Each structure stands twice: as structure tokens, then as C-alpha cells.
PDB file of N, CA and C in Angstrom:
ATOM      1  N   LEU A   1      -6.579   0.769 -11.441  1.00 61.00           N
ATOM      2  CA  LEU A   1      -6.358   2.299 -11.482  1.00 61.00           C
ATOM      3  C   LEU A   1      -6.841   2.760 -10.200  1.00 61.00           C
ATOM      4  N   LEU A   2      -6.117   3.693  -9.485  1.00 73.00           N
ATOM      5  CA  LEU A   2      -6.601   4.207  -8.286  1.00 73.00           C
ATOM      6  C   LEU A   2      -7.403   5.587  -8.573  1.00 73.00           C
ATOM      7  N   ALA A   3      -7.921   5.950  -7.452  1.00 69.00           N
ATOM      8  CA  ALA A   3      -8.802   7.116  -7.612  1.00 69.00           C
ATOM      9  C   ALA A   3      -8.179   8.392  -8.427  1.00 69.00           C
ATOM     10  N   ASP A   4      -6.918   8.553  -8.317  1.00 73.00           N
ATOM     11  CA  ASP A   4      -6.319   9.520  -9.034  1.00 73.00           C
ATOM     12  C   ASP A   4      -6.401   9.555 -10.616  1.00 73.00           C
ATOM     13  N   GLY A   5      -6.814   8.340 -11.064  1.00 74.00           N
ATOM     14  CA  GLY A   5      -7.009   8.197 -12.557  1.00 74.00           C
ATOM     15  C   GLY A   5      -5.694   7.792 -13.105  1.00 74.00           C
ATOM     16  N   LYS A   6      -4.519   7.599 -12.516  1.00 82.00           N
ATOM     17  CA  LYS A   6      -3.337   7.303 -13.191  1.00 82.00           C
ATOM     18  C   LYS A   6      -2.541   6.273 -12.541  1.00 82.00           C
ATOM     19  N   THR A   7      -2.631   6.021 -11.321  1.00 84.00           N
ATOM     20  CA  THR A   7      -1.823   4.857 -10.548  1.00 84.00           C
ATOM     21  C   THR A   7      -2.417   3.712 -10.774  1.00 84.00           C
ATOM     22  N   ARG A   8      -1.661   2.681 -11.388  1.00 88.00           N
ATOM     23  CA  ARG A   8      -2.208   1.380 -11.540  1.00 88.00           C
ATOM     24  C   ARG A   8      -1.529   0.452 -10.453  1.00 88.00           C
ATOM     25  N   LEU A   9      -2.252  -0.534 -10.100  1.00 92.00           N
ATOM     26  CA  LEU A   9      -1.736  -1.521  -9.199  1.00 92.00           C
ATOM     27  C   LEU A   9      -1.769  -2.947  -9.831  1.00 92.00           C
ATOM     28  N   LYS A  10      -0.798  -3.790  -9.399  1.00 95.00           N
ATOM     29  CA  LYS A  10      -0.810  -5.156  -9.896  1.00 95.00           C
ATOM     30  C   LYS A  10      -1.390  -6.080  -8.835  1.00 95.00           C
ATOM     31  N   VAL A  11      -2.393  -6.874  -9.242  1.00 94.00           N
ATOM     32  CA  VAL A  11      -3.158  -7.618  -8.313  1.00 94.00           C
ATOM     33  C   VAL A  11      -3.136  -9.085  -8.792  1.00 94.00           C
ATOM     34  N   ALA A  12      -2.949 -10.081  -7.767  1.00 95.00           N
ATOM     35  CA  ALA A  12      -3.116 -11.478  -8.143  1.00 95.00           C
ATOM     36  C   ALA A  12      -4.416 -11.926  -7.885  1.00 95.00           C
ATOM     37  N   LEU A  13      -5.229 -12.453  -8.894  1.00 93.00           N
ATOM     38  CA  LEU A  13      -6.635 -12.692  -8.742  1.00 93.00           C
ATOM     39  C   LEU A  13      -7.012 -13.903  -9.605  1.00 93.00           C
ATOM     40  N   THR A  14      -7.558 -14.903  -9.074  1.00 94.00           N
ATOM     41  CA  THR A  14      -8.102 -16.055  -9.911  1.00 94.00           C
ATOM     42  C   THR A  14      -9.271 -15.553 -10.942  1.00 94.00           C
ATOM     43  N   ALA A  15      -9.394 -16.293 -11.962  1.00 94.00           N
ATOM     44  CA  ALA A  15     -10.475 -15.974 -12.828  1.00 94.00           C
ATOM     45  C   ALA A  15     -11.803 -16.174 -12.187  1.00 94.00           C
ATOM     46  N   GLN A  16     -11.806 -17.287 -11.315  1.00 96.00           N
ATOM     47  CA  GLN A  16     -13.212 -17.498 -10.557  1.00 96.00           C
ATOM     48  C   GLN A  16     -13.338 -16.316  -9.592  1.00 96.00           C
ATOM     49  N   SER A  17     -12.393 -15.700  -8.947  1.00 94.00           N
ATOM     50  CA  SER A  17     -12.700 -14.606  -8.003  1.00 94.00           C
ATOM     51  C   SER A  17     -13.338 -13.445  -8.829  1.00 94.00           C
ATOM     52  N   GLY A  18     -12.587 -13.241 -10.095  1.00 92.00           N
ATOM     53  CA  GLY A  18     -12.878 -12.085 -10.771  1.00 92.00           C
ATOM     54  C   GLY A  18     -14.253 -12.201 -11.367  1.00 92.00           C
ATOM     55  N   GLU A  19     -14.658 -13.439 -11.684  1.00 93.00           N
ATOM     56  CA  GLU A  19     -16.244 -13.600 -12.264  1.00 93.00           C
ATOM     57  C   GLU A  19     -17.096 -13.417 -11.014  1.00 93.00           C
ATOM     58  N   ARG A  20     -16.743 -13.835  -9.846  1.00 93.00           N
ATOM     59  CA  ARG A  20     -17.638 -13.904  -8.622  1.00 93.00           C
ATOM     60  C   ARG A  20     -17.794 -12.332  -8.300  1.00 93.00           C
ATOM     61  N   LEU A  21     -16.777 -11.532  -8.344  1.00 93.00           N
ATOM     62  CA  LEU A  21     -16.863 -10.266  -8.009  1.00 93.00           C
ATOM     63  C   LEU A  21     -17.537  -9.298  -9.168  1.00 93.00           C
ATOM     64  N   GLY A  22     -17.714  -9.998 -10.237  1.00 92.00           N
ATOM     65  CA  GLY A  22     -18.334  -9.256 -11.552  1.00 92.00           C
ATOM     66  C   GLY A  22     -17.227  -8.133 -12.054  1.00 92.00           C
ATOM     67  N   LEU A  23     -16.076  -8.511 -11.836  1.00 92.00           N
ATOM     68  CA  LEU A  23     -15.034  -7.401 -12.379  1.00 92.00           C
ATOM     69  C   LEU A  23     -15.094  -7.202 -13.819  1.00 92.00           C
ATOM     70  N   GLU A  24     -15.065  -6.018 -14.264  1.00 90.00           N
ATOM     71  CA  GLU A  24     -14.964  -5.578 -15.576  1.00 90.00           C
ATOM     72  C   GLU A  24     -14.321  -4.232 -15.587  1.00 90.00           C
ATOM     73  N   GLU A  25     -13.704  -3.857 -16.776  1.00 86.00           N
ATOM     74  CA  GLU A  25     -13.081  -2.586 -16.873  1.00 86.00           C
ATOM     75  C   GLU A  25     -14.061  -1.452 -16.470  1.00 86.00           C
ATOM     76  N   GLY A  26     -13.517  -0.483 -15.610  1.00 84.00           N
ATOM     77  CA  GLY A  26     -14.296   0.555 -15.099  1.00 84.00           C
ATOM     78  C   GLY A  26     -15.050   0.358 -13.894  1.00 84.00           C
ATOM     79  N   LYS A  27     -15.348  -0.841 -13.360  1.00 88.00           N
ATOM     80  CA  LYS A  27     -15.882  -1.203 -12.271  1.00 88.00           C
ATOM     81  C   LYS A  27     -15.224  -0.616 -11.019  1.00 88.00           C
ATOM     82  N   GLU A  28     -15.871  -0.020 -10.071  1.00 88.00           N
ATOM     83  CA  GLU A  28     -15.328   0.682  -8.909  1.00 88.00           C
ATOM     84  C   GLU A  28     -15.070  -0.521  -7.889  1.00 88.00           C
ATOM     85  N   VAL A  29     -13.831  -0.568  -7.334  1.00 91.00           N
ATOM     86  CA  VAL A  29     -13.538  -1.660  -6.197  1.00 91.00           C
ATOM     87  C   VAL A  29     -12.911  -0.913  -5.063  1.00 91.00           C
ATOM     88  N   LEU A  30     -12.814  -1.604  -4.043  1.00 91.00           N
ATOM     89  CA  LEU A  30     -11.999  -1.138  -2.807  1.00 91.00           C
ATOM     90  C   LEU A  30     -10.847  -1.975  -2.837  1.00 91.00           C
ATOM     91  N   ILE A  31      -9.592  -1.464  -2.687  1.00 92.00           N
ATOM     92  CA  ILE A  31      -8.385  -2.249  -2.423  1.00 92.00           C
ATOM     93  C   ILE A  31      -8.116  -2.192  -1.035  1.00 92.00           C
ATOM     94  N   LEU A  32      -7.873  -3.292  -0.457  1.00 94.00           N
ATOM     95  CA  LEU A  32      -7.552  -3.486   1.075  1.00 94.00           C
ATOM     96  C   LEU A  32      -6.081  -4.074   1.157  1.00 94.00           C
ATOM     97  N   LEU A  33      -5.455  -3.494   2.029  1.00 95.00           N
ATOM     98  CA  LEU A  33      -4.143  -3.975   2.330  1.00 95.00           C
ATOM     99  C   LEU A  33      -3.931  -4.153   3.951  1.00 95.00           C
ATOM    100  N   LYS A  34      -3.560  -5.302   4.378  1.00 97.00           N
ATOM    101  CA  LYS A  34      -3.224  -5.359   5.809  1.00 97.00           C
ATOM    102  C   LYS A  34      -1.955  -4.668   6.135  1.00 97.00           C
ATOM    103  N   ALA A  35      -1.883  -3.881   7.125  1.00 97.00           N
ATOM    104  CA  ALA A  35      -0.762  -3.012   7.490  1.00 97.00           C
ATOM    105  C   ALA A  35       0.665  -3.822   7.529  1.00 97.00           C
ATOM    106  N   PRO A  36       0.586  -5.155   8.109  1.00 97.00           N
ATOM    107  CA  PRO A  36       1.955  -5.842   8.057  1.00 97.00           C
ATOM    108  C   PRO A  36       2.315  -6.361   6.745  1.00 97.00           C
ATOM    109  N   TRP A  37       1.481  -6.199   5.625  1.00 97.00           N
ATOM    110  CA  TRP A  37       1.810  -6.680   4.333  1.00 97.00           C
ATOM    111  C   TRP A  37       2.525  -5.468   3.542  1.00 97.00           C
ATOM    112  N   VAL A  38       2.610  -4.340   4.129  1.00 98.00           N
ATOM    113  CA  VAL A  38       3.211  -3.046   3.401  1.00 98.00           C
ATOM    114  C   VAL A  38       4.485  -2.714   3.870  1.00 98.00           C
ATOM    115  N   GLY A  39       5.464  -2.523   3.091  1.00 97.00           N
ATOM    116  CA  GLY A  39       6.758  -2.061   3.533  1.00 97.00           C
ATOM    117  C   GLY A  39       6.896  -0.570   3.315  1.00 97.00           C
ATOM    118  N   ILE A  40       7.751   0.052   4.047  1.00 98.00           N
ATOM    119  CA  ILE A  40       7.980   1.619   3.851  1.00 98.00           C
ATOM    120  C   ILE A  40       9.542   1.796   3.641  1.00 98.00           C
ATOM    121  N   THR A  41       9.982   2.470   2.742  1.00 97.00           N
ATOM    122  CA  THR A  41      11.330   2.744   2.506  1.00 97.00           C
ATOM    123  C   THR A  41      11.499   3.978   1.925  1.00 97.00           C
ATOM    124  N   ARG A  42      12.814   4.435   1.962  1.00 96.00           N
ATOM    125  CA  ARG A  42      13.208   5.786   1.169  1.00 96.00           C
ATOM    126  C   ARG A  42      14.103   5.177  -0.030  1.00 96.00           C
ATOM    127  N   ASP A  43      14.424   3.970  -0.065  1.00 96.00           N
ATOM    128  CA  ASP A  43      15.181   3.411  -1.086  1.00 96.00           C
ATOM    129  C   ASP A  43      14.475   2.832  -2.236  1.00 96.00           C
ATOM    130  N   ALA A  44      14.510   3.483  -3.389  1.00 96.00           N
ATOM    131  CA  ALA A  44      13.710   3.092  -4.570  1.00 96.00           C
ATOM    132  C   ALA A  44      14.197   1.659  -5.013  1.00 96.00           C
ATOM    133  N   ALA A  45      15.323   1.236  -4.784  1.00 97.00           N
ATOM    134  CA  ALA A  45      15.924  -0.072  -5.204  1.00 97.00           C
ATOM    135  C   ALA A  45      15.020  -1.169  -4.512  1.00 97.00           C
ATOM    136  N   VAL A  46      14.971  -0.898  -3.170  1.00 96.00           N
ATOM    137  CA  VAL A  46      14.245  -1.914  -2.288  1.00 96.00           C
ATOM    138  C   VAL A  46      12.688  -2.026  -2.723  1.00 96.00           C
ATOM    139  N   ALA A  47      12.051  -0.797  -2.972  1.00 97.00           N
ATOM    140  CA  ALA A  47      10.750  -0.680  -3.335  1.00 97.00           C
ATOM    141  C   ALA A  47      10.589  -1.471  -4.803  1.00 97.00           C
ATOM    142  N   ARG A  48      11.418  -1.274  -5.797  1.00 97.00           N
ATOM    143  CA  ARG A  48      11.204  -1.906  -6.967  1.00 97.00           C
ATOM    144  C   ARG A  48      11.262  -3.377  -6.961  1.00 97.00           C
ATOM    145  N   ALA A  49      11.704  -4.000  -5.839  1.00 96.00           N
ATOM    146  CA  ALA A  49      11.727  -5.439  -5.821  1.00 96.00           C
ATOM    147  C   ALA A  49      10.270  -6.097  -5.719  1.00 96.00           C
ATOM    148  N   ALA A  50       9.380  -5.047  -5.324  1.00 98.00           N
ATOM    149  CA  ALA A  50       7.973  -5.551  -5.018  1.00 98.00           C
ATOM    150  C   ALA A  50       7.123  -5.245  -6.306  1.00 98.00           C
ATOM    151  N   ASP A  51       5.892  -5.879  -6.310  1.00 98.00           N
ATOM    152  CA  ASP A  51       5.148  -5.649  -7.601  1.00 98.00           C
ATOM    153  C   ASP A  51       4.496  -4.262  -7.736  1.00 98.00           C
ATOM    154  N   ASN A  52       4.223  -3.536  -6.447  1.00 97.00           N
ATOM    155  CA  ASN A  52       3.593  -2.343  -6.465  1.00 97.00           C
ATOM    156  C   ASN A  52       4.333  -1.371  -5.548  1.00 97.00           C
ATOM    157  N   GLN A  53       4.368  -0.181  -6.068  1.00 98.00           N
ATOM    158  CA  GLN A  53       5.046   0.918  -5.106  1.00 98.00           C
ATOM    159  C   GLN A  53       4.060   2.289  -5.198  1.00 98.00           C
ATOM    160  N   LEU A  54       3.933   2.803  -4.007  1.00 97.00           N
ATOM    161  CA  LEU A  54       3.200   4.047  -3.973  1.00 97.00           C
ATOM    162  C   LEU A  54       4.095   5.153  -3.254  1.00 97.00           C
ATOM    163  N   SER A  55       4.181   6.206  -3.709  1.00 97.00           N
ATOM    164  CA  SER A  55       4.949   7.371  -3.068  1.00 97.00           C
ATOM    165  C   SER A  55       4.002   8.234  -2.233  1.00 97.00           C
ATOM    166  N   GLY A  56       4.742   8.645  -1.315  1.00 97.00           N
ATOM    167  CA  GLY A  56       3.871   9.580  -0.318  1.00 97.00           C
ATOM    168  C   GLY A  56       4.806  10.166   0.743  1.00 97.00           C
ATOM    169  N   THR A  57       4.183  10.661   1.710  1.00 98.00           N
ATOM    170  CA  THR A  57       4.885  11.408   2.862  1.00 98.00           C
ATOM    171  C   THR A  57       4.426  10.839   4.203  1.00 98.00           C
ATOM    172  N   ILE A  58       5.422  10.587   5.071  1.00 99.00           N
ATOM    173  CA  ILE A  58       4.975  10.046   6.363  1.00 99.00           C
ATOM    174  C   ILE A  58       4.411  11.128   7.234  1.00 99.00           C
ATOM    175  N   SER A  59       3.003  10.851   7.561  1.00 98.00           N
ATOM    176  CA  SER A  59       2.196  11.836   8.366  1.00 98.00           C
ATOM    177  C   SER A  59       2.403  11.593   9.965  1.00 98.00           C
ATOM    178  N   HIS A  60       2.643  10.332  10.180  1.00 98.00           N
ATOM    179  CA  HIS A  60       2.698  10.048  11.633  1.00 98.00           C
ATOM    180  C   HIS A  60       3.335   8.662  11.988  1.00 98.00           C
ATOM    181  N   ILE A  61       4.058   8.570  12.947  1.00 98.00           N
ATOM    182  CA  ILE A  61       4.678   7.359  13.273  1.00 98.00           C
ATOM    183  C   ILE A  61       4.370   6.971  14.723  1.00 98.00           C
ATOM    184  N   GLU A  62       3.742   5.932  15.091  1.00 98.00           N
ATOM    185  CA  GLU A  62       3.510   5.331  16.246  1.00 98.00           C
ATOM    186  C   GLU A  62       4.474   4.331  16.681  1.00 98.00           C
ATOM    187  N   ARG A  63       5.476   4.743  17.576  1.00 97.00           N
ATOM    188  CA  ARG A  63       6.662   3.853  17.757  1.00 97.00           C
ATOM    189  C   ARG A  63       6.294   2.835  19.000  1.00 97.00           C
ATOM    190  N   GLY A  64       6.477   1.645  18.685  1.00 96.00           N
ATOM    191  CA  GLY A  64       6.365   0.529  19.630  1.00 96.00           C
ATOM    192  C   GLY A  64       7.695  -0.117  20.009  1.00 96.00           C
ATOM    193  N   ALA A  65       7.631  -1.138  20.965  1.00 96.00           N
ATOM    194  CA  ALA A  65       8.755  -1.704  21.351  1.00 96.00           C
ATOM    195  C   ALA A  65       9.388  -2.533  20.217  1.00 96.00           C
ATOM    196  N   GLU A  66       8.511  -3.365  19.661  1.00 97.00           N
ATOM    197  CA  GLU A  66       9.019  -4.229  18.382  1.00 97.00           C
ATOM    198  C   GLU A  66       8.420  -3.929  16.967  1.00 97.00           C
ATOM    199  N   GLN A  67       7.407  -3.100  16.920  1.00 98.00           N
ATOM    200  CA  GLN A  67       6.687  -2.806  15.626  1.00 98.00           C
ATOM    201  C   GLN A  67       6.448  -1.191  15.710  1.00 98.00           C
ATOM    202  N   CYS A  68       6.328  -0.546  14.714  1.00 98.00           N
ATOM    203  CA  CYS A  68       5.795   0.677  14.495  1.00 98.00           C
ATOM    204  C   CYS A  68       4.790   0.862  13.403  1.00 98.00           C
ATOM    205  N   GLU A  69       3.886   1.644  13.766  1.00 98.00           N
ATOM    206  CA  GLU A  69       2.688   1.963  12.845  1.00 98.00           C
ATOM    207  C   GLU A  69       3.078   3.288  12.108  1.00 98.00           C
ATOM    208  N   VAL A  70       3.188   3.126  10.831  1.00 98.00           N
ATOM    209  CA  VAL A  70       3.603   4.353  10.012  1.00 98.00           C
ATOM    210  C   VAL A  70       2.375   4.594   9.019  1.00 98.00           C
ATOM    211  N   LEU A  71       1.942   5.899   9.332  1.00 98.00           N
ATOM    212  CA  LEU A  71       0.824   6.539   8.467  1.00 98.00           C
ATOM    213  C   LEU A  71       1.501   7.284   7.354  1.00 98.00           C
ATOM    214  N   MET A  72       1.044   7.099   6.112  1.00 98.00           N
ATOM    215  CA  MET A  72       1.761   7.697   4.977  1.00 98.00           C
ATOM    216  C   MET A  72       0.601   8.410   4.239  1.00 98.00           C
ATOM    217  N   ALA A  73       0.684   9.759   4.056  1.00 97.00           N
ATOM    218  CA  ALA A  73      -0.195  10.432   2.984  1.00 97.00           C
ATOM    219  C   ALA A  73       0.185  10.263   1.623  1.00 97.00           C
ATOM    220  N   LEU A  74      -0.799   9.771   0.850  1.00 95.00           N
ATOM    221  CA  LEU A  74      -0.718   9.593  -0.559  1.00 95.00           C
ATOM    222  C   LEU A  74      -0.928  10.930  -1.276  1.00 95.00           C
ATOM    223  N   PRO A  75      -0.442  11.340  -2.431  1.00 92.00           N
ATOM    224  CA  PRO A  75      -0.755  12.508  -3.165  1.00 92.00           C
ATOM    225  C   PRO A  75      -2.243  12.763  -3.304  1.00 92.00           C
ATOM    226  N   ASP A  76      -3.075  11.929  -3.350  1.00 89.00           N
ATOM    227  CA  ASP A  76      -4.592  12.182  -3.598  1.00 89.00           C
ATOM    228  C   ASP A  76      -5.169  12.279  -2.201  1.00 89.00           C
ATOM    229  N   GLY A  77      -4.427  12.410  -1.097  1.00 90.00           N
ATOM    230  CA  GLY A  77      -5.021  12.612   0.035  1.00 90.00           C
ATOM    231  C   GLY A  77      -5.543  11.555   0.908  1.00 90.00           C
ATOM    232  N   GLN A  78      -5.364  10.301   0.468  1.00 92.00           N
ATOM    233  CA  GLN A  78      -5.560   9.146   1.058  1.00 92.00           C
ATOM    234  C   GLN A  78      -4.550   8.658   2.035  1.00 92.00           C
ATOM    235  N   THR A  79      -4.822   7.895   3.127  1.00 96.00           N
ATOM    236  CA  THR A  79      -3.799   7.500   4.041  1.00 96.00           C
ATOM    237  C   THR A  79      -3.529   6.001   3.921  1.00 96.00           C
ATOM    238  N   LEU A  80      -2.318   5.705   3.913  1.00 97.00           N
ATOM    239  CA  LEU A  80      -1.834   4.299   3.854  1.00 97.00           C
ATOM    240  C   LEU A  80      -1.270   3.988   5.252  1.00 97.00           C
ATOM    241  N   CYS A  81      -1.422   2.657   5.807  1.00 98.00           N
ATOM    242  CA  CYS A  81      -0.810   2.404   7.100  1.00 98.00           C
ATOM    243  C   CYS A  81      -0.099   1.135   6.953  1.00 98.00           C
ATOM    244  N   ALA A  82       1.206   1.158   7.462  1.00 98.00           N
ATOM    245  CA  ALA A  82       2.048   0.059   7.492  1.00 98.00           C
ATOM    246  C   ALA A  82       2.488  -0.163   8.790  1.00 98.00           C
ATOM    247  N   THR A  83       2.627  -1.391   9.095  1.00 98.00           N
ATOM    248  CA  THR A  83       3.286  -1.902  10.376  1.00 98.00           C
ATOM    249  C   THR A  83       4.562  -2.552  10.126  1.00 98.00           C
ATOM    250  N   ILE A  84       5.684  -2.008  10.477  1.00 98.00           N
ATOM    251  CA  ILE A  84       7.091  -2.423  10.192  1.00 98.00           C
ATOM    252  C   ILE A  84       7.789  -2.553  11.484  1.00 98.00           C
ATOM    253  N   PRO A  85       8.789  -3.387  11.408  1.00 97.00           N
ATOM    254  CA  PRO A  85       9.744  -3.673  12.566  1.00 97.00           C
ATOM    255  C   PRO A  85      10.277  -2.231  13.111  1.00 97.00           C
ATOM    256  N   THR A  86      10.603  -2.074  14.421  1.00 97.00           N
ATOM    257  CA  THR A  86      11.064  -0.730  14.975  1.00 97.00           C
ATOM    258  C   THR A  86      12.418  -0.568  14.323  1.00 97.00           C
ATOM    259  N   SER A  87      13.228  -1.684  14.002  1.00 96.00           N
ATOM    260  CA  SER A  87      14.445  -1.374  13.482  1.00 96.00           C
ATOM    261  C   SER A  87      14.492  -0.790  12.094  1.00 96.00           C
ATOM    262  N   ASP A  88      13.384  -1.143  11.320  1.00 94.00           N
ATOM    263  CA  ASP A  88      13.178  -0.627   9.917  1.00 94.00           C
ATOM    264  C   ASP A  88      12.767   0.911   9.999  1.00 94.00           C
ATOM    265  N   ALA A  89      12.087   1.158  11.013  1.00 96.00           N
ATOM    266  CA  ALA A  89      11.555   2.595  11.250  1.00 96.00           C
ATOM    267  C   ALA A  89      12.479   3.500  11.868  1.00 96.00           C
ATOM    268  N   ALA A  90      13.682   2.987  12.390  1.00 96.00           N
ATOM    269  CA  ALA A  90      14.613   3.773  13.183  1.00 96.00           C
ATOM    270  C   ALA A  90      15.117   5.000  12.518  1.00 96.00           C
ATOM    271  N   THR A  91      15.275   5.185  11.142  1.00 95.00           N
ATOM    272  CA  THR A  91      15.688   6.289  10.568  1.00 95.00           C
ATOM    273  C   THR A  91      14.616   7.155   9.841  1.00 95.00           C
ATOM    274  N   LEU A  92      13.427   6.737  10.065  1.00 97.00           N
ATOM    275  CA  LEU A  92      12.268   7.430   9.395  1.00 97.00           C
ATOM    276  C   LEU A  92      11.707   8.384  10.460  1.00 97.00           C
ATOM    277  N   LYS A  93      11.138   9.484   9.709  1.00 98.00           N
ATOM    278  CA  LYS A  93      10.474  10.512  10.690  1.00 98.00           C
ATOM    279  C   LYS A  93       9.380  11.094   9.920  1.00 98.00           C
ATOM    280  N   GLU A  94       8.422  11.901  10.508  1.00 98.00           N
ATOM    281  CA  GLU A  94       7.279  12.591  10.054  1.00 98.00           C
ATOM    282  C   GLU A  94       7.851  13.553   9.045  1.00 98.00           C
ATOM    283  N   GLY A  95       7.361  13.551   7.900  1.00 98.00           N
ATOM    284  CA  GLY A  95       7.618  14.514   6.886  1.00 98.00           C
ATOM    285  C   GLY A  95       8.460  13.944   5.721  1.00 98.00           C
ATOM    286  N   ASP A  96       9.078  12.780   5.985  1.00 98.00           N
ATOM    287  CA  ASP A  96       9.802  12.087   5.078  1.00 98.00           C
ATOM    288  C   ASP A  96       9.104  11.692   3.803  1.00 98.00           C
ATOM    289  N   ASP A  97       9.639  11.888   2.713  1.00 98.00           N
ATOM    290  CA  ASP A  97       9.164  11.195   1.386  1.00 98.00           C
ATOM    291  C   ASP A  97       9.556   9.786   1.338  1.00 98.00           C
ATOM    292  N   VAL A  98       8.629   9.011   1.187  1.00 98.00           N
ATOM    293  CA  VAL A  98       8.906   7.473   1.330  1.00 98.00           C
ATOM    294  C   VAL A  98       8.083   6.794   0.123  1.00 98.00           C
ATOM    295  N   ILE A  99       8.467   5.613   0.023  1.00 98.00           N
ATOM    296  CA  ILE A  99       7.689   4.660  -0.973  1.00 98.00           C
ATOM    297  C   ILE A  99       7.245   3.497  -0.241  1.00 98.00           C
ATOM    298  N   ALA A 100       5.845   3.246  -0.301  1.00 98.00           N
ATOM    299  CA  ALA A 100       5.212   2.020   0.239  1.00 98.00           C
ATOM    300  C   ALA A 100       5.289   1.016  -0.811  1.00 98.00           C
ATOM    301  N   TRP A 101       5.718  -0.262  -0.456  1.00 98.00           N
ATOM    302  CA  TRP A 101       5.816  -1.360  -1.364  1.00 98.00           C
ATOM    303  C   TRP A 101       4.992  -2.692  -0.876  1.00 98.00           C
ATOM    304  N   PHE A 102       4.515  -3.307  -1.865  1.00 98.00           N
ATOM    305  CA  PHE A 102       3.716  -4.585  -1.581  1.00 98.00           C
ATOM    306  C   PHE A 102       3.642  -5.377  -2.851  1.00 98.00           C
ATOM    307  N   ASN A 103       3.438  -6.748  -2.626  1.00 98.00           N
ATOM    308  CA  ASN A 103       3.306  -7.494  -3.783  1.00 98.00           C
ATOM    309  C   ASN A 103       1.854  -7.689  -4.137  1.00 98.00           C
ATOM    310  N   ALA A 104       1.700  -8.203  -5.453  1.00 97.00           N
ATOM    311  CA  ALA A 104       0.292  -8.389  -5.962  1.00 97.00           C
ATOM    312  C   ALA A 104      -0.445  -9.495  -5.194  1.00 97.00           C
ATOM    313  N   ASP A 105      -0.018 -10.396  -4.590  1.00 97.00           N
ATOM    314  CA  ASP A 105      -0.731 -11.354  -3.905  1.00 97.00           C
ATOM    315  C   ASP A 105      -1.144 -10.928  -2.553  1.00 97.00           C
ATOM    316  N   ARG A 106      -0.895  -9.753  -2.004  1.00 96.00           N
ATOM    317  CA  ARG A 106      -1.244  -9.141  -0.794  1.00 96.00           C
ATOM    318  C   ARG A 106      -2.442  -8.153  -1.002  1.00 96.00           C
ATOM    319  N   VAL A 107      -2.860  -7.975  -2.148  1.00 96.00           N
ATOM    320  CA  VAL A 107      -3.914  -7.075  -2.399  1.00 96.00           C
ATOM    321  C   VAL A 107      -5.197  -7.833  -2.438  1.00 96.00           C
ATOM    322  N   ILE A 108      -6.188  -7.178  -1.488  1.00 95.00           N
ATOM    323  CA  ILE A 108      -7.566  -7.870  -1.306  1.00 95.00           C
ATOM    324  C   ILE A 108      -8.457  -6.879  -1.966  1.00 95.00           C
ATOM    325  N   ILE A 109      -9.380  -7.413  -3.005  1.00 94.00           N
ATOM    326  CA  ILE A 109     -10.201  -6.619  -3.657  1.00 94.00           C
ATOM    327  C   ILE A 109     -11.662  -6.869  -3.200  1.00 94.00           C
ATOM    328  N   ALA A 110     -12.525  -5.805  -3.075  1.00 93.00           N
ATOM    329  CA  ALA A 110     -13.811  -5.971  -2.544  1.00 93.00           C
ATOM    330  C   ALA A 110     -14.633  -4.945  -3.467  1.00 93.00           C
ATOM    331  N   THR A 111     -15.889  -5.557  -3.691  1.00 90.00           N
ATOM    332  CA  THR A 111     -16.874  -4.670  -4.425  1.00 90.00           C
ATOM    333  C   THR A 111     -18.024  -4.337  -3.612  1.00 90.00           C
ATOM    334  N   LEU A 112     -18.635  -3.246  -3.813  1.00 82.00           N
ATOM    335  CA  LEU A 112     -19.746  -2.782  -3.262  1.00 82.00           C
ATOM    336  C   LEU A 112     -21.104  -3.342  -3.623  1.00 82.00           C
ATOM    337  N   CYS A 113     -21.438  -3.911  -4.869  1.00 68.00           N
ATOM    338  CA  CYS A 113     -22.422  -4.391  -5.256  1.00 68.00           C
ATOM    339  C   CYS A 113     -22.212  -5.788  -5.926  1.00 68.00           C
TER     340      CYS A 113
END
């Protein structure tokens, strides 16, 4: 469950890792995603093929020769960063409503205590 209290993410986690992290319902954790593991699309069908989808608005695109860094503002004010091929970002622009997508095995969980 994300900080907004309603968005759920699917996470692939071994039982041993869950025990080591002391995970239990209600425990606060950090969710980490490497930017290259996140896709960005306007096509809901593309996003649905992944385990997780987050809607938001593109706040900035840093265009490179081969890769683009896309910053996406989530409804709760957090920023998600994705690194996607320049060809995938060609039709995207700041202000576009988009969907970030990623699979459960790409989520890293960290605890503070």
C-alpha cells in the first residue's frame, strides 16, 4: 500500500527476505525502482501487461541520443523516474498523462529499522 493509502503494488519477495526485513502488515517500507526497470506509456493495454501500473503526469523529459530520462509526478506528489529508449519517448511531452509500468520482480523493498 503506497502512502496515499489506496494504491497497492505487487512485489516478488522470498519468505526468507520477508522474515529478514521483519515485514508484517502495517510496517512502513521504502519501495525502490531502478529507472531502467520502469516503462512509460499512454497505452493502457501496454501497461496492463505488467504486474504494476501507476498513473501520473510527465513533469520533465531529459532527452538523450539513445535514452531519455522521464520524470513523472504521481497524484500524491511523489516523483517517479524512468529511463526509456529515445524512440519510446518520441511522442511523449511534458504535461502528458501517462502510466508507469513495472513487474513485481523489479521492486526492491527496504526497511528503516
